[in-house]
Coordinates of C-alpha atoms and ligand atoms in Angstrom, one line a residue:
M65 CA 215.7 -44.8 58.1
R66 CA 218.7 -46.1 56.3
K67 CA 218.5 -48.9 54.7
Q68 CA 221.7 -49.5 56.7
D69 CA 220.3 -49.7 60.0
V70 CA 216.7 -50.4 59.1
A71 CA 219.1 -54.2 58.4
E72 CA 220.9 -53.5 62.1
K73 CA 217.9 -53.8 63.4
R74 CA 216.3 -56.5 61.8
V75 CA 219.2 -58.7 62.7
K76 CA 219.5 -57.6 66.1
Q77 CA 215.4 -58.6 66.3
A78 CA 216.4 -61.9 64.6
G79 CA 219.7 -62.7 66.0
L80 CA 221.3 -63.3 63.7
A81 CA 224.5 -62.6 61.2
I82 CA 224.0 -61.7 58.2
C83 CA 226.1 -59.7 55.0
M84 CA 224.2 -56.5 56.3
E85 CA 225.5 -55.8 51.9
E86 CA 223.0 -58.6 50.6
I87 CA 220.1 -56.9 52.5
H88 CA 216.9 -55.9 50.6
M89 CA 214.9 -54.9 53.5
A90 CA 211.7 -53.5 51.0
D91 CA 211.0 -57.1 51.0
L92 CA 207.5 -57.3 50.4
G93 CA 207.0 -56.8 46.7
I94 CA 207.8 -60.6 46.6
P95 CA 205.1 -62.1 45.4
Q96 CA 205.9 -65.4 48.3
N97 CA 205.9 -62.2 50.3
T98 CA 202.9 -60.7 49.9
I99 CA 201.4 -64.0 49.8
G100 CA 203.3 -65.1 53.4
V101 CA 201.8 -62.7 55.1
L102 CA 198.5 -62.5 54.1
Q103 CA 197.9 -66.1 55.8
K104 CA 200.3 -65.2 58.3
Y105 CA 197.0 -62.6 59.3
Q106 CA 194.4 -64.8 57.1
F107 CA 193.2 -61.3 55.8
H108 CA 190.1 -61.0 53.3
F109 CA 190.7 -58.7 49.9
Q110 CA 188.0 -56.0 50.8
K111 CA 186.7 -55.8 47.4
K112 CA 184.6 -52.1 48.7
F113 CA 188.3 -50.9 49.4
G114 CA 189.3 -51.3 45.9
Q115 CA 192.5 -53.6 47.5
N116 CA 195.1 -54.4 44.9
F117 CA 198.1 -55.4 45.8
L118 CA 201.7 -54.9 44.4
I119 CA 203.3 -57.6 43.9
A120 CA 206.0 -56.9 41.5
P121 CA 209.3 -55.2 42.9
H122 CA 210.5 -53.8 39.5
I123 CA 207.0 -51.2 39.7
L124 CA 207.1 -50.6 42.7
E125 CA 211.6 -49.4 42.5
K126 CA 209.5 -46.8 39.2
I127 CA 206.9 -45.4 41.1
V128 CA 209.8 -43.8 44.3
D129 CA 212.3 -43.7 41.2
A130 CA 209.2 -41.9 39.6
A131 CA 208.4 -39.6 42.9
Q132 CA 212.0 -38.4 42.7
I133 CA 212.1 -39.3 46.7
T134 CA 215.3 -37.8 48.9
T135 CA 215.4 -37.8 52.9
E136 CA 214.6 -34.4 52.6
D137 CA 211.0 -35.7 51.9
C138 CA 208.7 -36.6 53.9
V139 CA 205.7 -38.5 52.4
L140 CA 202.1 -39.0 52.1
E141 CA 201.0 -42.7 51.2
I142 CA 197.4 -43.0 50.6
G143 CA 196.7 -46.4 51.1
P144 CA 199.7 -47.9 52.2
G145 CA 197.9 -52.3 52.3
I146 CA 200.0 -54.7 54.2
G147 CA 203.4 -51.6 53.1
T148 CA 204.8 -53.3 50.5
M149 CA 205.3 -49.2 48.9
T150 CA 205.9 -47.8 52.1
Q151 CA 208.6 -49.9 53.2
Y152 CA 210.4 -48.5 50.0
L153 CA 209.2 -44.7 51.2
A154 CA 210.6 -45.4 54.4
E155 CA 214.2 -46.2 53.3
S156 CA 214.0 -43.1 50.6
A157 CA 212.2 -40.4 53.0
R158 CA 213.0 -38.6 55.6
E159 CA 209.7 -39.4 57.1
V160 CA 206.4 -41.4 55.7
V161 CA 202.7 -40.2 57.0
A162 CA 200.8 -44.1 55.6
V163 CA 196.9 -43.2 56.7
E164 CA 194.5 -46.6 55.5
I165 CA 190.9 -47.5 56.2
D166 CA 190.8 -50.6 56.6
R167 CA 190.8 -52.0 60.3
A168 CA 191.9 -54.7 59.7
L169 CA 195.4 -53.8 58.1
I170 CA 196.3 -52.1 60.7
P171 CA 198.4 -55.0 62.5
I172 CA 199.6 -56.3 59.8
L173 CA 201.3 -53.3 59.1
Q174 CA 202.9 -52.1 62.7
D175 CA 204.2 -56.1 62.3
T176 CA 206.0 -55.2 58.2
L177 CA 206.9 -52.0 59.6
S178 CA 208.7 -52.4 62.7
A179 CA 212.1 -51.9 62.3
Y180 CA 211.2 -48.0 60.6
D181 CA 211.2 -45.8 63.1
N182 CA 210.1 -42.8 60.6
V183 CA 206.9 -44.0 59.1
T184 CA 203.5 -43.5 60.7
I185 CA 200.5 -45.1 60.3
I186 CA 197.3 -43.0 60.3
N187 CA 193.9 -45.3 60.6
E188 CA 191.0 -43.5 59.0
D189 CA 189.8 -42.4 55.6
I190 CA 192.0 -40.1 53.5
L191 CA 188.8 -38.1 52.3
K192 CA 188.3 -37.4 56.5
V193 CA 192.0 -36.6 56.9
D194 CA 193.1 -32.9 58.2
V195 CA 196.7 -33.5 55.0
Q196 CA 197.3 -29.5 56.6
Q197 CA 197.3 -30.4 59.5
I198 CA 200.4 -33.2 58.4
V199 CA 202.2 -31.0 56.5
E200 CA 203.0 -28.4 59.5
K201 CA 203.5 -30.9 62.2
R202 CA 206.0 -33.4 60.2
N203 CA 207.1 -31.4 56.8
Q204 CA 206.9 -27.0 58.9
G205 CA 204.3 -25.9 55.8
R206 CA 207.1 -27.2 53.1
P207 CA 205.9 -29.1 50.0
I208 CA 205.5 -32.3 50.7
K209 CA 205.0 -36.0 47.8
V210 CA 202.3 -37.5 47.6
V211 CA 202.5 -42.0 46.8
A212 CA 200.3 -43.8 46.4
N213 CA 198.3 -47.2 44.8
L214 CA 195.2 -45.5 45.3
P215 CA 191.8 -46.9 45.3
Y216 CA 190.6 -46.9 42.0
Y217 CA 186.6 -46.3 43.6
I218 CA 187.4 -43.4 45.2
T219 CA 190.1 -42.1 42.2
T220 CA 188.5 -38.8 40.9
P221 CA 187.9 -37.2 44.6
I222 CA 191.7 -37.7 46.1
I223 CA 192.7 -35.9 43.9
M224 CA 189.8 -33.2 43.1
S225 CA 190.6 -33.0 47.0
L226 CA 194.2 -32.9 47.1
L227 CA 194.5 -30.3 44.2
E228 CA 191.5 -27.8 45.2
S229 CA 192.1 -27.9 49.5
H230 CA 195.2 -25.6 48.6
V231 CA 197.6 -28.0 50.5
P232 CA 201.6 -27.5 50.2
L233 CA 202.4 -30.3 47.4
Q234 CA 205.1 -30.9 45.0
S235 CA 203.7 -34.0 43.6
I236 CA 201.4 -36.3 43.3
T237 CA 202.7 -39.3 41.8
I238 CA 199.8 -42.0 40.8
M239 CA 198.9 -45.4 40.2
V240 CA 195.1 -45.1 38.4
Q241 CA 192.9 -46.9 36.4
K242 CA 194.5 -46.3 32.8
E243 CA 191.1 -44.6 31.4
V244 CA 191.7 -42.2 34.7
A245 CA 195.6 -41.3 33.9
E246 CA 194.7 -41.1 29.9
R247 CA 191.5 -38.2 31.5
M248 CA 194.2 -36.1 33.6
Q249 CA 197.0 -35.5 30.3
V250 CA 194.5 -35.1 26.8
G251 CA 192.8 -32.1 25.4
P252 CA 190.2 -30.7 23.3
G253 CA 188.3 -32.6 20.6
T254 CA 189.2 -35.5 22.3
K255 CA 186.0 -38.0 23.8
D256 CA 188.5 -38.6 26.8
Y257 CA 188.5 -34.4 28.4
G258 CA 186.2 -33.0 30.7
A259 CA 186.2 -31.7 34.2
L260 CA 189.1 -33.8 35.6
S261 CA 191.5 -33.1 32.5
L262 CA 190.8 -29.3 32.6
A263 CA 191.1 -29.3 36.8
V264 CA 194.6 -31.2 37.3
Q265 CA 196.6 -29.4 33.9
Y266 CA 194.7 -26.3 36.2
Y267 CA 197.0 -27.3 38.6
A268 CA 199.6 -29.2 37.7
R269 CA 201.8 -30.7 34.6
P270 CA 201.1 -34.6 34.2
E271 CA 203.8 -37.6 33.4
I272 CA 202.6 -40.9 32.5
V273 CA 205.3 -42.8 34.1
A274 CA 205.0 -46.5 32.9
H275 CA 201.8 -48.7 31.9
V276 CA 201.2 -51.6 34.9
P277 CA 199.7 -55.3 33.4
A278 CA 197.4 -56.5 35.9
N279 CA 199.2 -59.7 36.9
C280 CA 201.5 -57.0 38.6
F281 CA 199.0 -57.0 41.3
M282 CA 197.5 -59.6 43.4
P283 CA 193.9 -59.5 43.1
R284 CA 194.6 -59.0 39.3
P285 CA 192.2 -56.1 38.8
N286 CA 189.8 -56.4 36.2
V287 CA 191.8 -53.1 34.5
D288 CA 195.1 -51.4 33.4
S289 CA 196.8 -49.4 35.3
T290 CA 199.6 -46.2 35.3
V291 CA 201.2 -45.0 37.0
I292 CA 201.3 -40.5 36.8
R293 CA 203.7 -37.7 38.2
L294 CA 201.5 -35.1 38.6
T295 CA 203.8 -31.7 39.5
R296 CA 202.1 -29.0 41.3
Y297 CA 202.7 -25.5 39.6
E298 CA 203.8 -22.8 41.8
R299 CA 201.6 -21.3 39.7
P300 CA 198.8 -22.2 38.0
P301 CA 199.3 -21.5 33.8
V302 CA 196.6 -19.3 33.2
E303 CA 195.4 -16.1 35.6
V304 CA 191.4 -16.4 36.6
A305 CA 189.7 -14.4 39.1
D306 CA 187.5 -16.1 40.2
E307 CA 188.8 -20.1 40.4
K308 CA 185.9 -21.5 41.8
H309 CA 183.3 -19.9 39.3
M310 CA 185.5 -21.4 36.5
F311 CA 185.1 -24.8 38.2
A312 CA 181.3 -24.4 38.1
L313 CA 181.2 -23.3 34.6
I314 CA 183.5 -25.9 33.1
R315 CA 181.4 -28.7 34.6
A316 CA 178.7 -26.9 33.5
S317 CA 179.8 -26.9 30.0
F318 CA 180.5 -30.6 31.0
N319 CA 177.1 -31.8 32.7
Q320 CA 175.8 -31.0 29.4
R321 CA 178.3 -31.3 27.0
R322 CA 175.5 -32.0 24.0
K323 CA 174.5 -29.5 24.3
T324 CA 176.1 -26.0 22.9
L325 CA 177.8 -24.2 25.7
A326 CA 174.9 -21.3 25.5
N327 CA 172.2 -24.0 25.9
G328 CA 174.2 -25.4 28.7
L329 CA 175.2 -22.8 30.6
A330 CA 172.0 -21.0 30.3
N331 CA 170.7 -24.3 32.2
G332 CA 173.8 -25.1 34.3
M333 CA 174.6 -21.5 35.8
G334 CA 171.6 -19.4 35.6
L335 CA 173.1 -17.0 33.1
S336 CA 171.1 -15.8 30.0
R337 CA 172.0 -17.8 26.8
E338 CA 172.7 -14.1 24.9
Q339 CA 175.1 -13.2 28.0
V340 CA 177.2 -16.2 27.1
S341 CA 177.1 -15.5 23.3
A342 CA 178.4 -12.1 23.8
A343 CA 181.0 -13.7 25.6
L344 CA 181.8 -16.5 23.6
E345 CA 181.9 -13.7 20.6
E346 CA 184.3 -11.2 21.6
M347 CA 186.7 -14.2 21.8
G348 CA 186.4 -14.7 19.3
L349 CA 185.0 -17.8 19.0
P350 CA 181.4 -19.6 17.0
V351 CA 178.2 -19.1 19.9
T352 CA 177.6 -22.5 19.1
I353 CA 180.7 -23.7 19.9
R354 CA 180.2 -27.0 22.5
G355 CA 182.5 -26.7 25.9
E356 CA 184.5 -29.7 25.3
A357 CA 186.0 -27.5 22.2
L358 CA 187.9 -24.8 25.1
T359 CA 191.3 -25.1 26.2
L360 CA 191.9 -24.6 29.5
R361 CA 192.5 -21.0 28.2
Q362 CA 189.3 -20.6 26.9
F363 CA 188.3 -21.6 30.2
A364 CA 188.9 -18.9 32.1
Q365 CA 189.2 -16.0 29.4
L366 CA 185.0 -17.1 29.6
S367 CA 185.2 -17.3 33.1
N368 CA 186.6 -13.6 33.5
L369 CA 184.3 -12.1 31.2
L370 CA 181.0 -14.1 32.9
K371 CA 182.7 -12.9 35.9
G372 CA 182.5 -8.7 34.0
Q373 CA 186.7 -8.7 33.9
K374 CA 187.8 -7.3 30.7
L375 CA 189.5 -9.9 28.1
Y376 CA 193.1 -8.9 27.6
S377 CA 194.9 -12.3 26.4
Ligands
LIG129 N1 200.1 -49.6 48.5 C1 199.4 -51.0 49.2 C2 199.9 -51.7 47.4 O1 200.3 -50.7 46.8 O2 200.2 -52.8 47.6 C3 197.7 -51.5 48.6 C4 197.0 -50.6 47.6 S1 195.3 -50.7 47.5 C5 195.6 -50.5 45.3 C6 195.0 -49.6 48.3 C7 194.8 -49.7 49.4 O3 193.7 -48.6 50.2 C8 194.2 -50.5 50.4 O4 195.1 -50.8 51.3 C9 192.5 -49.6 51.0 O5 192.4 -50.6 52.0 C10 193.7 -48.6 50.9 N2 191.7 -47.4 51.1 C11 190.9 -47.2 50.5 N3 189.6 -46.7 50.2 C12 190.8 -45.9 51.3 C13 190.3 -44.7 52.1 N4 189.5 -43.4 51.8 N5 191.6 -44.0 52.4 C14 192.7 -44.8 53.0 N6 193.2 -46.1 51.8 C15 192.1 -46.3 51.4

């Protein structure tokens, strides 16, 4: 819905005559307005749901800009809270589907988003939602964009289920804990490198958008936050015969981080040390190498070799 249309609707509802040009509808990011809504509904924050609401209009604008939302887009928002970012998204996108787990927030969302006719609120745990069905019903199967200030207690499961499920997605623009954003970006040889880095980099191109201090939230989290955009690849950057096997290999390697790859995979994947050593030798790698030293391409090669594929590259 256009900003002007929303403004007109609100003005009609309120019986006011104000200059339309002066109205900025997405107004919840202003701290006083958030406090007003919380007080009106006597809302109590639930720590177990990772509730830290954004109170920084410049950050909200940055997130929506980074997500490159257009009036063609269908956006999935995870955890709308009181609807702060949802308002911004509704003004830029064709349609927004917002999935919120906390039942207490639903009447608040119905109120704060009442002026928008392009928002659907679903009261559900995002991990139980059939995102594929949303894509088909709301966007005729075309790729959607995901935007969220994520609840930090389930950041990794949410990202992994979105990526691994292969639902049509253009991009995922999310606020996460700073350390998690760093883990998504790094390569081999760093302490943060692990299964999440490899999974994200197999499916998408990660780019840090902004670092966000704790005072941009209510209540303030105990950690620093970062906005990161993951742009989904049309085709992964490496070729692998069996994706599931490669990721099982990656998980087994990092579960036994301190062991050599040959020992770790012998334990974790039921392979013989000889099999792994032979594959490593064929790749020109020392048999004493640890998993944390392998690039995504090398994990793909190793998986292909262990699945009986020839090494071409
Ligand atoms: N988007 C709002 C904002 O930026 O102000 C709120 C963000 S807050 C960090 C995370 C939101 O996710 C909360 O509203 C919380 O209730 C919701 N949430 C937590 N776990 C969820 C889940 N499993 N599925 C859907 N929403 C969830």
